[in-house]
């Protein structure tokens, strides 16, 4: 078995999730390449060394430029904040490395377009690039897509999507990087809204063409972060305050190119909701709904049944015939959040080994970025705004 030697840049929340997946993927799936966790990279020598030991990496580095130039690295996995995605990805592609980049792809359409064009050019040399929208790899979501593609709910008329969190409800929560536009690009819109934009376009097979949006920032000033600020940290109380420069919530209406209408809501101010992602599709022949808090299930309504038998049914997505699940446990034994990343690495390794382009591609991720951009422009103008076409990479 050949090896796919991985260098990962970033080791916090997403870095830990990706590390779990790289450690696990070849133990769960029979693949033509074996992932080798060669090096993890971060700015702080002590912290990245500790992360390498804890997460299972063979070595560590504090210089991502050195990592992407190493002859013993085949793939660069980018798990850093959005303001660094473009520079790292472009350097890695130019060095002939395959690239996995976390979502959203970039902090602007211009950056995302440049990255997508570079990935397209790299394809001619056998170099592959993928964006990490992990929720596509939840088995219930994959089954949802199959049901829609098979025509089980008929013509889609309504799409409803929400992604609700509450981790910044407390006004004393510090001004971490996700609340700074120059680092994160946007707030709830890009952080979690990007997921439901990608997810709904993926399961419906339809593209968002036009949006009408509003965004809101509820807490406009926050304490500057202490040394160890994270998703559950408080400000250190003595460093002063800074301005929040991103949205706290984004809501928009949308039209899809298959004729469906849609509503989207992304907020980090939904008190009591920790990771409440839900997508519902209403069609001419039925309805299917996914709720991440019950990630091993689908709700399905089949209007083709006799009236005496109609009603929402619960599909427990744990059978070996369901997407990805033959590699895991006996029927009825659920899987978790981390498995979506393992499935992501499984699909990426399989594509690289086969000489095929993985999905979602950088071009797919650019199309998500174009929707996010349209939402921001619509909110600023209080008007319906068309989604720009991804002309250069269609």
Tab-separated table of C-alpha atoms in Angstrom:
chain	number	residue	atom	x	y	z
A	1	UNK	CA	0.000	0.000	0.000
A	2	UNK	CA	1.315	3.441	-0.939
A	3	UNK	CA	1.298	6.343	1.465
A	4	UNK	CA	-0.325	9.763	1.411
A	5	UNK	CA	1.994	11.861	3.558
A	6	UNK	CA	0.053	14.671	5.208
A	7	UNK	CA	1.207	18.004	6.543
A	8	UNK	CA	-1.461	19.856	8.529
A	9	UNK	CA	-1.373	23.582	9.253
A	10	UNK	CA	-3.339	24.477	12.392
A	11	UNK	CA	-4.084	22.287	15.395
A	12	UNK	CA	-6.995	23.790	17.364
A	13	UNK	CA	-10.672	22.763	17.019
A	14	UNK	CA	-10.615	21.792	13.342
A	15	UNK	CA	-7.055	20.523	13.586
A	16	UNK	CA	-8.096	18.127	16.325
A	17	UNK	CA	-11.108	16.947	14.300
A	18	UNK	CA	-8.977	16.398	11.206
A	19	UNK	CA	-6.301	14.600	13.236
A	20	UNK	CA	-8.907	12.191	14.593
A	21	UNK	CA	-9.965	11.472	11.026
A	22	UNK	CA	-6.438	10.957	9.689
A	23	UNK	CA	-5.698	8.573	12.588
A	24	UNK	CA	-8.844	6.572	11.972
A	25	UNK	CA	-9.536	6.485	8.250
A	26	UNK	CA	-7.331	3.540	7.295
A	27	UNK	CA	-8.447	1.550	10.321
A	28	UNK	CA	-12.087	1.864	9.281
A	29	UNK	CA	-11.845	1.708	5.497
A	30	UNK	CA	-9.858	-0.433	3.066
A	31	UNK	CA	-8.170	2.159	0.841
A	32	UNK	CA	-5.432	2.047	-1.799
A	33	UNK	CA	-3.371	4.662	0.062
A	34	UNK	CA	-2.438	4.853	3.723
A	35	UNK	CA	-2.584	8.277	5.379
A	36	UNK	CA	0.656	9.114	7.168
A	37	UNK	CA	0.491	11.954	9.706
A	38	UNK	CA	3.905	13.400	8.916
A	39	UNK	CA	3.922	16.924	10.353
A	40	UNK	CA	1.649	19.437	12.066
A	41	UNK	CA	2.397	23.152	11.913
A	42	UNK	CA	1.619	26.075	14.201
A	43	UNK	CA	3.147	29.385	15.260
A	44	UNK	CA	3.970	28.539	18.885
A	45	UNK	CA	6.797	26.007	19.318
A	46	UNK	CA	5.685	24.657	22.695
A	47	UNK	CA	1.995	24.457	21.801
A	48	UNK	CA	2.489	22.804	18.423
A	49	UNK	CA	4.928	20.306	19.924
A	50	UNK	CA	2.329	19.408	22.555
A	51	UNK	CA	-0.354	19.151	19.865
A	52	UNK	CA	1.819	16.824	17.769
A	53	UNK	CA	2.289	14.499	20.734
A	54	UNK	CA	-1.372	14.558	21.737
A	55	UNK	CA	-2.914	14.280	18.266
A	56	UNK	CA	-0.546	11.674	16.846
A	57	UNK	CA	1.688	13.569	14.401
A	58	UNK	CA	5.233	12.338	13.755
A	59	UNK	CA	6.789	15.801	13.899
A	60	UNK	CA	5.977	19.476	14.173
A	61	UNK	CA	6.995	22.753	12.576
A	62	UNK	CA	6.473	26.472	13.124
A	63	UNK	CA	6.916	27.396	9.439
A	64	UNK	CA	4.129	26.443	7.045
A	65	UNK	CA	6.227	27.557	4.083
A	66	UNK	CA	8.797	24.917	4.973
A	67	UNK	CA	6.041	22.312	5.260
A	68	UNK	CA	4.573	22.951	1.795
A	69	UNK	CA	8.030	22.730	0.196
A	70	UNK	CA	9.023	19.437	1.827
A	71	UNK	CA	9.625	16.560	-0.573
A	72	UNK	CA	8.150	14.103	1.932
A	73	UNK	CA	4.710	15.792	1.997
A	74	UNK	CA	2.017	14.829	-0.541
A	75	UNK	CA	-0.995	16.702	0.848
A	76	UNK	CA	-1.410	19.929	2.821
A	77	UNK	CA	-4.416	20.113	5.164
A	78	UNK	CA	-5.343	23.731	6.009
A	79	UNK	CA	-7.120	24.153	9.363
A	80	UNK	CA	-6.263	27.817	10.016
A	81	UNK	CA	-8.440	30.973	10.184
A	82	UNK	CA	-9.778	32.212	6.868
A	83	UNK	CA	-7.318	35.058	6.382
A	84	UNK	CA	-4.509	32.538	5.759
A	85	UNK	CA	-6.302	30.061	3.474
A	86	UNK	CA	-5.428	31.738	0.193
A	87	UNK	CA	-1.696	32.114	0.778
A	88	UNK	CA	-1.180	28.590	2.094
A	89	UNK	CA	-3.361	26.914	-0.544
A	90	UNK	CA	-1.767	28.745	-3.459
A	91	UNK	CA	1.736	27.920	-2.220
A	92	UNK	CA	0.837	24.261	-1.713
A	93	UNK	CA	-0.753	23.912	-5.150
A	94	UNK	CA	2.243	25.607	-6.766
A	95	UNK	CA	4.486	23.107	-4.971
A	96	UNK	CA	2.499	20.220	-6.455
A	97	UNK	CA	0.770	19.223	-3.215
A	98	UNK	CA	-2.807	18.043	-2.954
A	99	UNK	CA	-4.833	20.410	-0.738
A	100	UNK	CA	-7.667	20.025	1.739
A	101	UNK	CA	-8.884	23.435	2.948
A	102	UNK	CA	-11.457	24.075	5.650
A	103	UNK	CA	-14.560	26.108	4.898
A	104	UNK	CA	-15.370	28.774	4.002
A	105	UNK	CA	-12.745	28.630	1.277
A	106	UNK	CA	-11.604	32.233	1.708
A	107	UNK	CA	-12.539	35.610	3.159
A	108	UNK	CA	-13.640	37.155	-0.140
A	109	UNK	CA	-14.873	36.234	-3.590
A	110	UNK	CA	-11.645	37.522	-5.133
A	111	UNK	CA	-9.549	35.211	-2.954
A	112	UNK	CA	-11.858	32.245	-3.517
A	113	UNK	CA	-11.846	32.796	-7.278
A	114	UNK	CA	-8.041	32.915	-7.337
A	115	UNK	CA	-7.882	29.683	-5.332
A	116	UNK	CA	-10.432	27.944	-7.571
A	117	UNK	CA	-8.567	28.981	-10.702
A	118	UNK	CA	-5.265	27.739	-9.231
A	119	UNK	CA	-6.899	24.411	-8.352
A	120	UNK	CA	-8.260	24.081	-11.888
A	121	UNK	CA	-4.792	24.676	-13.322
A	122	UNK	CA	-3.272	22.173	-10.873
A	123	UNK	CA	-5.699	19.475	-12.042
A	124	UNK	CA	-3.805	19.312	-15.326
A	125	UNK	CA	-0.768	18.138	-13.363
A	126	UNK	CA	-2.646	15.553	-11.307
A	127	UNK	CA	-2.910	17.754	-8.214
A	128	UNK	CA	-6.241	17.566	-6.357
A	129	UNK	CA	-7.974	20.121	-4.128
A	130	UNK	CA	-11.042	19.796	-1.892
A	131	UNK	CA	-12.901	22.072	0.528
A	132	UNK	CA	-13.925	20.611	3.880
A	133	UNK	CA	-17.711	20.833	4.126
A	134	UNK	CA	-17.903	17.849	6.465
A	135	UNK	CA	-21.686	17.720	6.908
A	136	UNK	CA	-21.981	16.323	3.379
A	137	UNK	CA	-20.394	13.177	4.805
A	138	UNK	CA	-22.999	12.507	7.502
A	139	UNK	CA	-24.651	9.248	6.314
A	140	UNK	CA	-28.175	10.597	6.850
A	141	UNK	CA	-27.368	13.630	4.683
A	142	UNK	CA	-25.930	11.392	1.971
A	143	UNK	CA	-29.109	9.303	2.114
A	144	UNK	CA	-31.196	12.480	1.932
A	145	UNK	CA	-29.442	13.374	-1.318
A	146	UNK	CA	-30.098	9.882	-2.690
A	147	UNK	CA	-33.809	10.104	-1.883
A	148	UNK	CA	-34.091	13.476	-3.606
A	149	UNK	CA	-32.125	12.314	-6.660
A	150	UNK	CA	-34.363	9.236	-6.932
A	151	UNK	CA	-37.428	11.491	-7.095
A	152	UNK	CA	-38.901	10.258	-3.816
A	153	UNK	CA	-40.138	13.717	-2.795
A	154	UNK	CA	-40.931	14.894	-6.337
A	155	UNK	CA	-40.357	18.490	-7.414
A	156	UNK	CA	-38.837	20.509	-4.584
A	157	UNK	CA	-40.877	23.571	-3.683
A	158	UNK	CA	-39.591	24.687	-0.283
A	159	UNK	CA	-36.174	24.541	1.359
A	160	UNK	CA	-35.786	25.471	5.042
A	161	UNK	CA	-32.379	25.597	6.652
A	162	UNK	CA	-31.207	26.824	10.038
A	163	UNK	CA	-27.928	26.639	11.904
A	164	UNK	CA	-28.305	27.785	15.499
A	165	UNK	CA	-25.610	28.174	18.174
A	166	UNK	CA	-25.360	30.179	21.391
A	167	UNK	CA	-21.664	30.329	22.310
A	168	UNK	CA	-21.376	34.140	22.191
A	169	UNK	CA	-24.651	35.017	23.927
A	170	UNK	CA	-22.736	36.254	27.000
A	171	UNK	CA	-21.555	39.838	26.307
A	172	UNK	CA	-18.472	39.088	28.418
A	173	UNK	CA	-17.328	36.472	25.925
A	174	UNK	CA	-14.052	37.791	24.483
A	175	UNK	CA	-13.244	39.216	21.085
A	176	UNK	CA	-11.806	36.003	19.614
A	177	UNK	CA	-10.675	35.800	15.985
A	178	UNK	CA	-14.060	34.563	14.776
A	179	UNK	CA	-15.497	37.977	15.732
A	180	UNK	CA	-12.972	39.987	13.689
A	181	UNK	CA	-13.752	40.516	10.006
A	182	UNK	CA	-10.132	40.937	8.972
A	183	UNK	CA	-9.412	37.384	10.191
A	184	UNK	CA	-12.725	35.523	9.804
A	185	UNK	CA	-14.209	37.308	6.784
A	186	UNK	CA	-17.700	37.301	8.285
A	187	UNK	CA	-19.447	36.094	11.414
A	188	UNK	CA	-22.291	33.600	11.683
A	189	UNK	CA	-22.792	33.939	7.930
A	190	UNK	CA	-19.440	32.438	6.949
A	191	UNK	CA	-18.814	30.333	10.028
A	192	UNK	CA	-22.044	28.342	10.063
A	193	UNK	CA	-24.183	29.842	7.293
A	194	UNK	CA	-21.698	28.523	4.741
A	195	UNK	CA	-22.513	25.002	5.904
A	196	UNK	CA	-26.246	25.247	5.246
A	197	UNK	CA	-25.687	27.006	1.918
A	198	UNK	CA	-23.462	24.153	0.768
A	199	UNK	CA	-25.658	21.478	2.328
A	200	UNK	CA	-28.900	22.601	0.701
A	201	UNK	CA	-27.317	23.037	-2.722
A	202	UNK	CA	-25.758	19.578	-2.335
A	203	UNK	CA	-28.889	17.666	-1.317
A	204	UNK	CA	-31.219	19.441	-3.749
A	205	UNK	CA	-28.856	19.580	-6.713
A	206	UNK	CA	-30.043	23.170	-7.190
A	207	UNK	CA	-28.034	26.394	-7.038
A	208	UNK	CA	-29.050	29.555	-5.188
A	209	UNK	CA	-29.572	32.311	-7.752
A	210	UNK	CA	-30.964	35.300	-5.815
A	211	UNK	CA	-31.165	36.384	-2.162
A	212	UNK	CA	-32.850	38.944	0.065
A	213	UNK	CA	-31.041	39.251	3.388
A	214	UNK	CA	-30.538	40.999	6.677
A	215	UNK	CA	-27.677	40.716	9.132
A	216	UNK	CA	-27.378	41.946	12.714
A	217	UNK	CA	-24.665	42.408	15.313
A	218	UNK	CA	-26.204	42.334	18.796
A	219	UNK	CA	-23.081	42.902	20.900
A	220	UNK	CA	-20.812	45.416	19.210
A	221	UNK	CA	-18.013	45.627	21.771
A	222	UNK	CA	-16.363	42.786	23.697
A	223	UNK	CA	-13.498	42.236	26.142
A	224	UNK	CA	-10.161	41.572	24.530
A	225	UNK	CA	-9.238	37.889	24.920
A	226	UNK	CA	-6.956	36.443	27.541
A	227	UNK	CA	-4.110	34.052	26.776
A	228	UNK	CA	-6.223	30.897	26.405
A	229	UNK	CA	-9.452	32.238	24.910
A	230	UNK	CA	-11.454	29.591	23.092
A	231	UNK	CA	-15.061	28.715	22.387
A	232	UNK	CA	-15.871	28.623	26.126
A	233	UNK	CA	-13.492	31.311	27.452
A	234	UNK	CA	-14.228	34.669	29.072
A	235	UNK	CA	-12.242	37.859	28.644
A	236	UNK	CA	-9.389	38.377	31.050
A	237	UNK	CA	-11.054	41.400	32.604
A	238	UNK	CA	-8.086	43.718	32.327
A	239	UNK	CA	-7.148	43.987	28.677
A	240	UNK	CA	-9.835	46.463	27.615
A	241	UNK	CA	-12.454	46.159	24.906
A	242	UNK	CA	-12.548	45.929	21.118
A	243	UNK	CA	-15.111	46.287	18.350
A	244	UNK	CA	-16.971	43.280	16.940
A	245	UNK	CA	-16.714	43.677	13.168
A	246	UNK	CA	-18.794	40.720	11.942
A	247	UNK	CA	-22.439	39.726	11.972
A	248	UNK	CA	-23.908	37.853	14.923
A	249	UNK	CA	-26.868	36.635	12.853
A	250	UNK	CA	-27.745	36.354	9.173
A	251	UNK	CA	-31.189	35.605	7.743
A	252	UNK	CA	-32.136	35.455	4.083
A	253	UNK	CA	-34.696	34.357	1.532
A	254	UNK	CA	-33.488	32.691	-1.629
A	255	UNK	CA	-34.569	31.414	-5.007
A	256	UNK	CA	-33.021	28.246	-6.446
A	257	UNK	CA	-32.501	27.496	-10.117
A	258	UNK	CA	-34.847	24.493	-10.010
A	259	UNK	CA	-37.788	26.656	-8.992
A	260	UNK	CA	-37.655	26.144	-5.227
A	261	UNK	CA	-37.883	28.978	-2.701
A	262	UNK	CA	-35.841	28.870	0.484
A	263	UNK	CA	-35.277	30.389	3.902
A	264	UNK	CA	-31.946	30.407	5.756
A	265	UNK	CA	-31.040	31.431	9.297
A	266	UNK	CA	-27.563	31.378	10.832
A	267	UNK	CA	-27.003	32.749	14.313
A	268	UNK	CA	-24.696	32.330	17.285
A	269	UNK	CA	-27.292	33.991	19.553
A	270	UNK	CA	-29.908	31.221	19.732
A	271	UNK	CA	-29.847	30.734	23.507
A	272	UNK	CA	-29.897	27.037	24.397
A	273	UNK	CA	-28.978	25.830	20.909
A	274	UNK	CA	-25.485	24.352	20.906
A	275	UNK	CA	-25.188	23.048	17.340
A	276	UNK	CA	-28.693	23.072	15.961
A	277	UNK	CA	-28.417	22.400	12.230
A	278	UNK	CA	-31.672	21.453	10.495
A	279	UNK	CA	-32.636	21.168	6.811
A	280	UNK	CA	-36.139	20.369	5.536
A	281	UNK	CA	-37.209	19.893	1.918
A	282	UNK	CA	-40.869	19.957	0.906
A	283	UNK	CA	-41.650	18.421	-2.486
A	284	UNK	CA	-44.667	17.585	-4.594
A	285	UNK	CA	-44.527	13.919	-3.502
A	286	UNK	CA	-43.193	14.159	0.024
A	287	UNK	CA	-40.917	15.766	2.598
A	288	UNK	CA	-37.523	14.840	4.002
A	289	UNK	CA	-35.840	16.509	6.975
A	290	UNK	CA	-32.471	16.210	8.736
A	291	UNK	CA	-31.651	17.444	12.238
A	292	UNK	CA	-28.021	17.217	13.323
A	293	UNK	CA	-29.014	16.792	16.984
A	294	UNK	CA	-30.432	13.452	15.765
A	295	UNK	CA	-27.734	12.901	13.167
A	296	UNK	CA	-28.406	9.183	12.672
A	297	UNK	CA	-32.008	9.754	11.606
A	298	UNK	CA	-34.097	11.180	8.776
A	299	UNK	CA	-37.742	12.236	8.857
A	300	UNK	CA	-39.537	11.123	5.699
A	301	UNK	CA	-43.104	11.717	4.542
A	302	UNK	CA	-44.227	9.747	1.485
A	303	UNK	CA	-47.351	11.318	-0.018
A	304	UNK	CA	-47.596	8.449	-2.533
A	305	UNK	CA	-48.802	6.107	0.201
A	306	UNK	CA	-52.538	5.595	0.759
A	307	UNK	CA	-54.049	8.270	2.982
A	308	UNK	CA	-54.578	5.678	5.692
A	309	UNK	CA	-50.815	5.039	5.844
A	310	UNK	CA	-49.402	8.532	5.465
A	311	UNK	CA	-47.405	10.174	8.217
A	312	UNK	CA	-43.819	11.077	9.017
A	313	UNK	CA	-41.620	8.042	9.400
A	314	UNK	CA	-38.284	7.833	11.200
A	315	UNK	CA	-35.478	6.288	9.167
A	316	UNK	CA	-32.697	5.081	11.447
A	317	UNK	CA	-29.609	5.516	9.283
A	318	UNK	CA	-27.394	2.789	10.739
A	319	UNK	CA	-27.717	-0.042	8.227
A	320	UNK	CA	-24.629	-1.283	6.356
A	321	UNK	CA	-26.468	-0.493	3.112
A	322	UNK	CA	-26.564	3.188	4.076
A	323	UNK	CA	-23.733	5.480	2.888
A	324	UNK	CA	-20.387	4.856	4.658
A	325	UNK	CA	-21.866	2.666	7.395
A	326	UNK	CA	-20.628	-0.740	6.277
A	327	UNK	CA	-17.281	0.252	7.803
A	328	UNK	CA	-18.672	0.832	11.289
A	329	UNK	CA	-20.963	-0.918	13.777
A	330	UNK	CA	-23.936	-3.325	13.678
A	331	UNK	CA	-27.353	-1.840	12.812
A	332	UNK	CA	-28.778	0.414	15.503
A	333	UNK	CA	-25.360	1.525	16.806
A	334	UNK	CA	-25.046	5.283	16.101
A	335	UNK	CA	-21.977	7.157	14.951
A	336	UNK	CA	-20.943	10.723	15.857
A	337	UNK	CA	-19.687	14.102	14.662
A	338	UNK	CA	-16.088	12.960	14.237
A	339	UNK	CA	-17.121	10.294	11.731
A	340	UNK	CA	-18.091	12.963	9.189
A	341	UNK	CA	-14.429	13.982	9.017
A	342	UNK	CA	-13.279	10.366	8.706
A	343	UNK	CA	-15.657	9.973	5.757
A	344	UNK	CA	-14.256	13.200	4.306
A	345	UNK	CA	-10.726	11.815	4.427
A	346	UNK	CA	-11.956	8.498	3.038
A	347	UNK	CA	-13.425	10.195	-0.033
A	348	UNK	CA	-10.379	12.415	-0.490
A	349	UNK	CA	-7.914	9.523	-0.324
A	350	UNK	CA	-10.026	7.456	-2.731
A	351	UNK	CA	-10.161	10.330	-5.231
A	352	UNK	CA	-6.416	10.993	-5.042
A	353	UNK	CA	-5.646	7.300	-5.500
A	354	UNK	CA	-7.986	7.083	-8.496
A	355	UNK	CA	-6.636	10.250	-10.101
A	356	UNK	CA	-10.060	11.877	-9.825
A	357	UNK	CA	-11.146	15.283	-8.576
A	358	UNK	CA	-12.744	15.139	-5.115
A	359	UNK	CA	-15.875	17.039	-4.137
A	360	UNK	CA	-16.661	19.596	-2.975
A	361	UNK	CA	-14.025	21.146	-5.202
A	362	UNK	CA	-12.626	24.637	-4.826
A	363	UNK	CA	-15.028	25.576	-7.635
A	364	UNK	CA	-17.935	24.281	-5.537
A	365	UNK	CA	-16.639	26.254	-2.563
A	366	UNK	CA	-16.367	29.395	-4.715
A	367	UNK	CA	-20.071	29.068	-5.524
A	368	UNK	CA	-20.807	29.041	-1.777
A	369	UNK	CA	-18.594	32.126	-1.381
A	370	UNK	CA	-20.574	33.881	-4.119
A	371	UNK	CA	-23.800	33.241	-2.163
A	372	UNK	CA	-22.247	34.613	1.039
A	373	UNK	CA	-21.135	37.698	-0.870
A	374	UNK	CA	-24.625	38.199	-2.299
A	375	UNK	CA	-26.108	37.919	1.208
A	376	UNK	CA	-23.783	40.630	2.514
A	377	UNK	CA	-24.557	42.908	-0.444
A	378	UNK	CA	-28.288	42.300	-0.066
A	379	UNK	CA	-28.217	43.084	3.647
A	380	UNK	CA	-26.331	46.319	2.981
A	381	UNK	CA	-28.763	47.390	0.239
A	382	UNK	CA	-31.991	45.996	1.755
A	383	UNK	CA	-32.809	44.561	-1.658
A	384	UNK	CA	-32.967	41.374	-3.684
A	385	UNK	CA	-29.487	40.666	-5.102
A	386	UNK	CA	-28.540	38.084	-7.752
A	387	UNK	CA	-25.770	35.614	-7.004
A	388	UNK	CA	-22.794	36.276	-9.247
A	389	UNK	CA	-21.876	33.498	-11.669
A	390	UNK	CA	-18.635	31.591	-11.157
A	391	UNK	CA	-17.676	32.246	-14.782
A	392	UNK	CA	-13.984	31.382	-14.667
A	393	UNK	CA	-14.413	27.881	-13.247
A	394	UNK	CA	-17.723	26.630	-14.602
